[in-house]
CSV table of C-alpha atoms (C1' of nucleotides) in Angstrom, one decimal:
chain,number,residue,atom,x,y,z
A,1,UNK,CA,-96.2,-17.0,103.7
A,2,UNK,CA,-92.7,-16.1,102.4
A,3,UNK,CA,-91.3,-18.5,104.9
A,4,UNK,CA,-93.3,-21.1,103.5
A,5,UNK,CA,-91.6,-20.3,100.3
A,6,UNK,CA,-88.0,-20.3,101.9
A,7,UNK,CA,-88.4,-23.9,103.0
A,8,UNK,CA,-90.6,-25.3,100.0
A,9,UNK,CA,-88.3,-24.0,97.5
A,10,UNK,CA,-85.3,-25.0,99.5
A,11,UNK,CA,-86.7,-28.6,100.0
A,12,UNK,CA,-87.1,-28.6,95.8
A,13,UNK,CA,-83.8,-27.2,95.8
A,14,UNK,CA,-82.2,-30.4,96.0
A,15,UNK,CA,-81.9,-33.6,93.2
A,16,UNK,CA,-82.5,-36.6,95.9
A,17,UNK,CA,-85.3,-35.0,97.8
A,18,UNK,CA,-86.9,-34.2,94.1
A,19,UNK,CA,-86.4,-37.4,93.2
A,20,UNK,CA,-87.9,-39.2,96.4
A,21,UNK,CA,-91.0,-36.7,95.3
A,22,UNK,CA,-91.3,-38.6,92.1
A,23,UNK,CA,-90.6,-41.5,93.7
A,24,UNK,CA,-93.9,-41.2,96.3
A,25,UNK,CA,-95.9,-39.6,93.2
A,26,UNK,CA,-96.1,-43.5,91.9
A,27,UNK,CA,-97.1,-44.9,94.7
A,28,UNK,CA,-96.7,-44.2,99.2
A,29,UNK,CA,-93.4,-45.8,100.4
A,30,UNK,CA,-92.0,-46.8,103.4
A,31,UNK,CA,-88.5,-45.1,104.4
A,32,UNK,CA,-86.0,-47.9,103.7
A,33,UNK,CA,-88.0,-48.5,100.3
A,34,UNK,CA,-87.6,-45.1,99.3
A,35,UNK,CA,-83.7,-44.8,100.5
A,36,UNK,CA,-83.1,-48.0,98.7
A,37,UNK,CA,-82.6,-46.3,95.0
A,38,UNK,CA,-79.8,-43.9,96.2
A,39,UNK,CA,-76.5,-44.5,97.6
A,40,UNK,CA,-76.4,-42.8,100.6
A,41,UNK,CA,-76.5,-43.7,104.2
A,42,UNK,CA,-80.4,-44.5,105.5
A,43,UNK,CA,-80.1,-42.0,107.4
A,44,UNK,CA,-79.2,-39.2,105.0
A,45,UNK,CA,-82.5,-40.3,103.8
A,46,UNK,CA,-84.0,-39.9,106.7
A,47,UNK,CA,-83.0,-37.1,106.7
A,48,UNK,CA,-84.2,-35.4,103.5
A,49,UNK,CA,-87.1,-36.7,104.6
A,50,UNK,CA,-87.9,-34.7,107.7
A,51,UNK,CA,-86.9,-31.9,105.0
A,52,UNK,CA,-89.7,-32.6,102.7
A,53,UNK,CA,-92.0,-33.2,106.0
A,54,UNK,CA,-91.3,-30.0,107.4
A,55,UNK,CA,-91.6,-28.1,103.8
A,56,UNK,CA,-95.1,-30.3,104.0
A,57,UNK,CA,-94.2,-31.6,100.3
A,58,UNK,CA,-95.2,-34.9,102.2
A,59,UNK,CA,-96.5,-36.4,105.2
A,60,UNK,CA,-95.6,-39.3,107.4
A,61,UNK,CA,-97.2,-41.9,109.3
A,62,UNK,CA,-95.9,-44.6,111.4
A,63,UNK,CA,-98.4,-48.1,111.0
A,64,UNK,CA,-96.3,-50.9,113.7
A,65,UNK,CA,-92.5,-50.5,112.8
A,66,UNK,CA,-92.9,-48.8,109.4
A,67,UNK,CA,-93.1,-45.3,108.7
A,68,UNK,CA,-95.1,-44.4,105.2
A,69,UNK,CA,-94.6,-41.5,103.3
A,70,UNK,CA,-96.4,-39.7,101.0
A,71,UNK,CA,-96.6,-36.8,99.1
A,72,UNK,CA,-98.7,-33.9,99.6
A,73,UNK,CA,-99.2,-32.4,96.4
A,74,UNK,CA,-101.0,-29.1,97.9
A,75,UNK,CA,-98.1,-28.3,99.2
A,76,UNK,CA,-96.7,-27.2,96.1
A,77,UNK,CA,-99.5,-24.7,95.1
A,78,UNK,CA,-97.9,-21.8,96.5
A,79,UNK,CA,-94.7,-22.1,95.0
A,80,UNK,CA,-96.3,-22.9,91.6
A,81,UNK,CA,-98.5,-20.1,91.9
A,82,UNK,CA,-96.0,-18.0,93.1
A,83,UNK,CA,-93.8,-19.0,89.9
A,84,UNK,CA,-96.6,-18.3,87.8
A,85,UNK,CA,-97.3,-14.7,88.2
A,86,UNK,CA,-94.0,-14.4,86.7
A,87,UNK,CA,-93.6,-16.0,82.8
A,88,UNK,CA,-97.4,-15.0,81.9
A,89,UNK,CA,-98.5,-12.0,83.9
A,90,UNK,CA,-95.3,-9.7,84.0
A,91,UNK,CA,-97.2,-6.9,82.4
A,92,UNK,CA,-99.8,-6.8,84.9
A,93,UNK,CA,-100.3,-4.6,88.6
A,94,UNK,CA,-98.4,-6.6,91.1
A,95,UNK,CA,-100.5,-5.5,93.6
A,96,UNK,CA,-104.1,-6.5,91.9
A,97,UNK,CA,-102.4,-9.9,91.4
A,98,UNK,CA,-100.8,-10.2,94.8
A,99,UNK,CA,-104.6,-9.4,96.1
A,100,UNK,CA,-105.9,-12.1,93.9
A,101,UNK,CA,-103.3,-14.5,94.9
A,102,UNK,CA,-104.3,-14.0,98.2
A,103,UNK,CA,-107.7,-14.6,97.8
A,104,UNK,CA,-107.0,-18.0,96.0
A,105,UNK,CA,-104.6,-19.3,98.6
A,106,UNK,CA,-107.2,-18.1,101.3
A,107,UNK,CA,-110.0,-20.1,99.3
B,1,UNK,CA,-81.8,-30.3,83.2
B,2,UNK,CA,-82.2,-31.4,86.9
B,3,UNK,CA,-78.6,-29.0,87.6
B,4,UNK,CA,-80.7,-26.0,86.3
B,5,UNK,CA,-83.8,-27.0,88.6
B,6,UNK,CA,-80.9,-27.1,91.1
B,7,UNK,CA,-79.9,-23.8,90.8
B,8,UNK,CA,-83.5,-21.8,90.1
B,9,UNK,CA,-85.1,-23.6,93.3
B,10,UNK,CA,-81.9,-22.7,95.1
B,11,UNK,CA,-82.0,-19.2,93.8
B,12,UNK,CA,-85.8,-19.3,94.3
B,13,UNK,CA,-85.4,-19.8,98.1
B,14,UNK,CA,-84.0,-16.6,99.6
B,15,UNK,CA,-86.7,-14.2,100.4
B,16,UNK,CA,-83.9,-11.7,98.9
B,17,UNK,CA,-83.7,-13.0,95.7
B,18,UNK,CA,-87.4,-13.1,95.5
B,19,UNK,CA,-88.2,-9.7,96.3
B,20,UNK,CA,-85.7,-8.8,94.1
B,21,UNK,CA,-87.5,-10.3,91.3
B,22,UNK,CA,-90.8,-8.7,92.6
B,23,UNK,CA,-89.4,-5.8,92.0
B,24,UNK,CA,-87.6,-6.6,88.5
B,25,UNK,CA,-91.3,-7.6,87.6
B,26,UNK,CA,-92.3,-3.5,87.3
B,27,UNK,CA,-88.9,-2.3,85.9
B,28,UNK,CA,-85.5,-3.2,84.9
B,29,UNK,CA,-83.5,-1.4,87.6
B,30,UNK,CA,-80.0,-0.9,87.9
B,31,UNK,CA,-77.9,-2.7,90.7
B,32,UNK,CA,-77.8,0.3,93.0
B,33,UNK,CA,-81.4,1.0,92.7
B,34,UNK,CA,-82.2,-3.0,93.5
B,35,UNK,CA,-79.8,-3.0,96.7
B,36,UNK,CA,-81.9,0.4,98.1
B,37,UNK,CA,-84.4,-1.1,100.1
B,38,UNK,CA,-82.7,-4.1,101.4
B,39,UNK,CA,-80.6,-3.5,105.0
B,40,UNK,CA,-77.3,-5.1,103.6
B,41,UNK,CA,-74.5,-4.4,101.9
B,42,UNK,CA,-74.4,-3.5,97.9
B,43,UNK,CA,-71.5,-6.3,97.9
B,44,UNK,CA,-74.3,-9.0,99.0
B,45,UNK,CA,-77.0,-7.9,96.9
B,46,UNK,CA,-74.5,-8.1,93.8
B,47,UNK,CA,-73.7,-11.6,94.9
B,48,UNK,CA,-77.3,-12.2,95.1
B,49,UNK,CA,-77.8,-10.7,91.7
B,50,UNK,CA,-74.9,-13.2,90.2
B,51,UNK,CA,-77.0,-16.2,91.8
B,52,UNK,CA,-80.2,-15.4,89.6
B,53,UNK,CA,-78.3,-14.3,86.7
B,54,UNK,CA,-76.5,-17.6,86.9
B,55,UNK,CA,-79.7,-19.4,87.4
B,56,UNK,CA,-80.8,-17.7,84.2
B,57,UNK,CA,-83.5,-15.7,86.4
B,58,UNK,CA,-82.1,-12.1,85.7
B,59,UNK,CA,-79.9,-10.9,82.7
B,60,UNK,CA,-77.1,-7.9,83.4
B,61,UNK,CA,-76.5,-5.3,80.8
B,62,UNK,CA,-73.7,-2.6,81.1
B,63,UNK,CA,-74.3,0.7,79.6
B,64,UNK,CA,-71.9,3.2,80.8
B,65,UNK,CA,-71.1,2.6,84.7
B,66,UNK,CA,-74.8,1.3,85.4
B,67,UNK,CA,-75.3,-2.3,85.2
B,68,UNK,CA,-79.1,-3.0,84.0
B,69,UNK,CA,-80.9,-5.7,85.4
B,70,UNK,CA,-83.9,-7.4,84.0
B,71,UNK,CA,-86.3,-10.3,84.9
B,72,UNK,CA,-86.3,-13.4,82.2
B,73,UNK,CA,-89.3,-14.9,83.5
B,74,UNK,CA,-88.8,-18.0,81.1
B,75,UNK,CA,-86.4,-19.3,83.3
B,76,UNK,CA,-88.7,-20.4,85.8
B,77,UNK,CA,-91.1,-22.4,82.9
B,78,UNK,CA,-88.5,-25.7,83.7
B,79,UNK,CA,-89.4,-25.3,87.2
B,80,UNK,CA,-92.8,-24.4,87.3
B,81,UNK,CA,-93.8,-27.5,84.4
B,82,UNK,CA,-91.8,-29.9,86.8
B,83,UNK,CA,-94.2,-28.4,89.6
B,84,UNK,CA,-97.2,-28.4,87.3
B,85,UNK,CA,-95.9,-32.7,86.8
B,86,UNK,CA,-97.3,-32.9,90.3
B,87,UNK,CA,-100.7,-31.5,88.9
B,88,UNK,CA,-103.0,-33.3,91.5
B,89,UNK,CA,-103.6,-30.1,93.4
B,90,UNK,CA,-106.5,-27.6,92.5
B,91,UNK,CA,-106.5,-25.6,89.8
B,92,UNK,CA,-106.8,-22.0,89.9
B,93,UNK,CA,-110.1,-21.0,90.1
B,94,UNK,CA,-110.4,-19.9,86.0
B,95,UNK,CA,-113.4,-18.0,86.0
B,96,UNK,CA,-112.0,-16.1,88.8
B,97,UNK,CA,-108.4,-15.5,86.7
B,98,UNK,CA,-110.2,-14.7,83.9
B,99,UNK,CA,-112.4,-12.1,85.1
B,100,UNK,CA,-109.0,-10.6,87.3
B,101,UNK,CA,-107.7,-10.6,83.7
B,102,UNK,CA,-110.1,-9.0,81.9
B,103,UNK,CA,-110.5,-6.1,84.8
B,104,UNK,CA,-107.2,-5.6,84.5
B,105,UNK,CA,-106.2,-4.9,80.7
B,106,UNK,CA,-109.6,-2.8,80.7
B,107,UNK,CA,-108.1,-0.7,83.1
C,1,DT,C1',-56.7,16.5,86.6
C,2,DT,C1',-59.4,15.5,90.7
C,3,DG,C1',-63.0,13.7,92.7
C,4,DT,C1',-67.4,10.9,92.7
C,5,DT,C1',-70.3,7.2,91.6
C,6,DC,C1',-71.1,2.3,90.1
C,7,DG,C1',-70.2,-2.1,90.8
C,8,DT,C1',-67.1,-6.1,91.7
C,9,DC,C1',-63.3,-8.5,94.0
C,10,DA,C1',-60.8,-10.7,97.8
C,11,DA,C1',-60.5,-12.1,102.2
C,12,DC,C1',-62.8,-13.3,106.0
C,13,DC,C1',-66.6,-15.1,109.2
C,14,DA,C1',-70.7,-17.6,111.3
C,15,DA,C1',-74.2,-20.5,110.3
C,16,DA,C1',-76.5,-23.8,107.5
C,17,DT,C1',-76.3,-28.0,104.6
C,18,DG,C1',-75.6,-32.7,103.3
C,19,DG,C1',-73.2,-36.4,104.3
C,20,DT,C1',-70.9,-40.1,107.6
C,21,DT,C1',-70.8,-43.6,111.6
C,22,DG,C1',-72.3,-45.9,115.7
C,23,DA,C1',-75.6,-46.2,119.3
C,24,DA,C1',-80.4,-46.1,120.7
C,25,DT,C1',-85.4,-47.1,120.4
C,26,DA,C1',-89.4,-49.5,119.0
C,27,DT,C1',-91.8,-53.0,116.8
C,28,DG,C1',-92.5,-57.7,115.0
C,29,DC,C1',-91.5,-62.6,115.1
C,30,DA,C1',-89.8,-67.4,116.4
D,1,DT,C1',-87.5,-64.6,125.8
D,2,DG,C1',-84.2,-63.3,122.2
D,3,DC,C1',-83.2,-61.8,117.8
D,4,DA,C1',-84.0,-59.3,113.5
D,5,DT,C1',-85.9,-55.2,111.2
D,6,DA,C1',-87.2,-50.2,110.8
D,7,DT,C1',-86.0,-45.8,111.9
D,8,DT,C1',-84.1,-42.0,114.3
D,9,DC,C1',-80.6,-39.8,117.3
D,10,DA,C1',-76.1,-37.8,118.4
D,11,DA,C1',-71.7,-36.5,117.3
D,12,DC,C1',-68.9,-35.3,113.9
D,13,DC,C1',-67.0,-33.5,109.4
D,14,DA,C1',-66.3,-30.8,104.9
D,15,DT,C1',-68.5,-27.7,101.9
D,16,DT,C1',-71.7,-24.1,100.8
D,17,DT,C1',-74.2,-20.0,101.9
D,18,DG,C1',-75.1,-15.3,103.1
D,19,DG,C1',-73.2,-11.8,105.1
D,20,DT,C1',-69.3,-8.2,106.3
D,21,DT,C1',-65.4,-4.9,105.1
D,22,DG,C1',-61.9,-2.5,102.4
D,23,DA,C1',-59.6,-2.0,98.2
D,24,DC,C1',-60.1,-1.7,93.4
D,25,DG,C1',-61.1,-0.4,88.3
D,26,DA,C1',-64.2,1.8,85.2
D,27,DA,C1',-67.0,5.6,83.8
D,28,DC,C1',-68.7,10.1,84.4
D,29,DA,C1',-68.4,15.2,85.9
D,30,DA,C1',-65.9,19.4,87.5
DNA sequence: TTGTTCGTCAACCAAATGGTTGAATATGCA
DNA sequence: TGCATATTCAACCATTTGGTTGACGAACAA
């Protein structure tokens, strides 16, 4: 679990790769639409794609020569819950909440 | 805006830092008592504590020798309402939350 | 004063990160 | 077939990251 935390918030950790998750929110891309926006190399956006892939912040699939992305939104509900049970619930037993947040992510 | 998302999703993705502010979620600790548990160096849990008090995470305090540190969990609302923006994953269950809630300020 | 504790600083190191370029692979099309 | 397009791979590079150690200054205690 806390790995999964590593590489999702090190995948959100960076401005292109958020961006490219904003970009796939609208709509799924392929990968030379989505590197088209930034000026870097195709394959630096290639790149930061495997990244989010392999944070599972989005998916790809390959239809003939293309390769679509898009984003996989569940992927982000263990960070965000994570970040949660810190601004509104500071006051209460980390442990009771750590057993209830278990029991969500389980669910 | 998207510089301080930088630096809390950076600062977010060491399981360090983390724990650390697991543990600043019970009690504001001082910098020897936070570098205790960890199998490193006090020198790289200091450095750690300069990367979440620069990402706004923690706040230091000296009184006398002892440097106080102490969670500021509204740092992470940026990040968790840019998180939230990609809101197409289930909510918590509520009714769950809400009874966790209520069992725990009864008790 | 002398010594001890608290914490940071400076220099260093290995590994990871984010970028480049050019070649390679795979698919589609005339 | 032959060529263009879509994407990744491989090698390389500079910078950042996360750790180490030893020296240091500041605050307490004897």
């Amino acid at each position: 679990m806390s790995q999964s935390l590593d590489t999702t918030f090190a995948a959100l950790a960076d401005p292109t790769r958020r961006a490219i998750l904003s970009m796939l929110l609208e709509d799924d891309m392929a990968v030379t639409d989505v590197a088209e926006p930034f000026e870097m190399s195709l394959a630096a956006v290639s790149k930061h794609l495997v990244i989010l892939t392999k944070a599972g912040l989005i998916s790809q699939e390959k239809r003939g020569r293309v390769k679509w992305c898009k984003i996989e939104p569940n992927a982000m509900k263990e960070a965000s819950v994570w970040m949660q049970s810190f601004g509104q619930f500071e006051e209460l037993d980390m442990d009771a909440f750590e057993r209830f947040l278990e029991a969500e992510l389980a669910g």
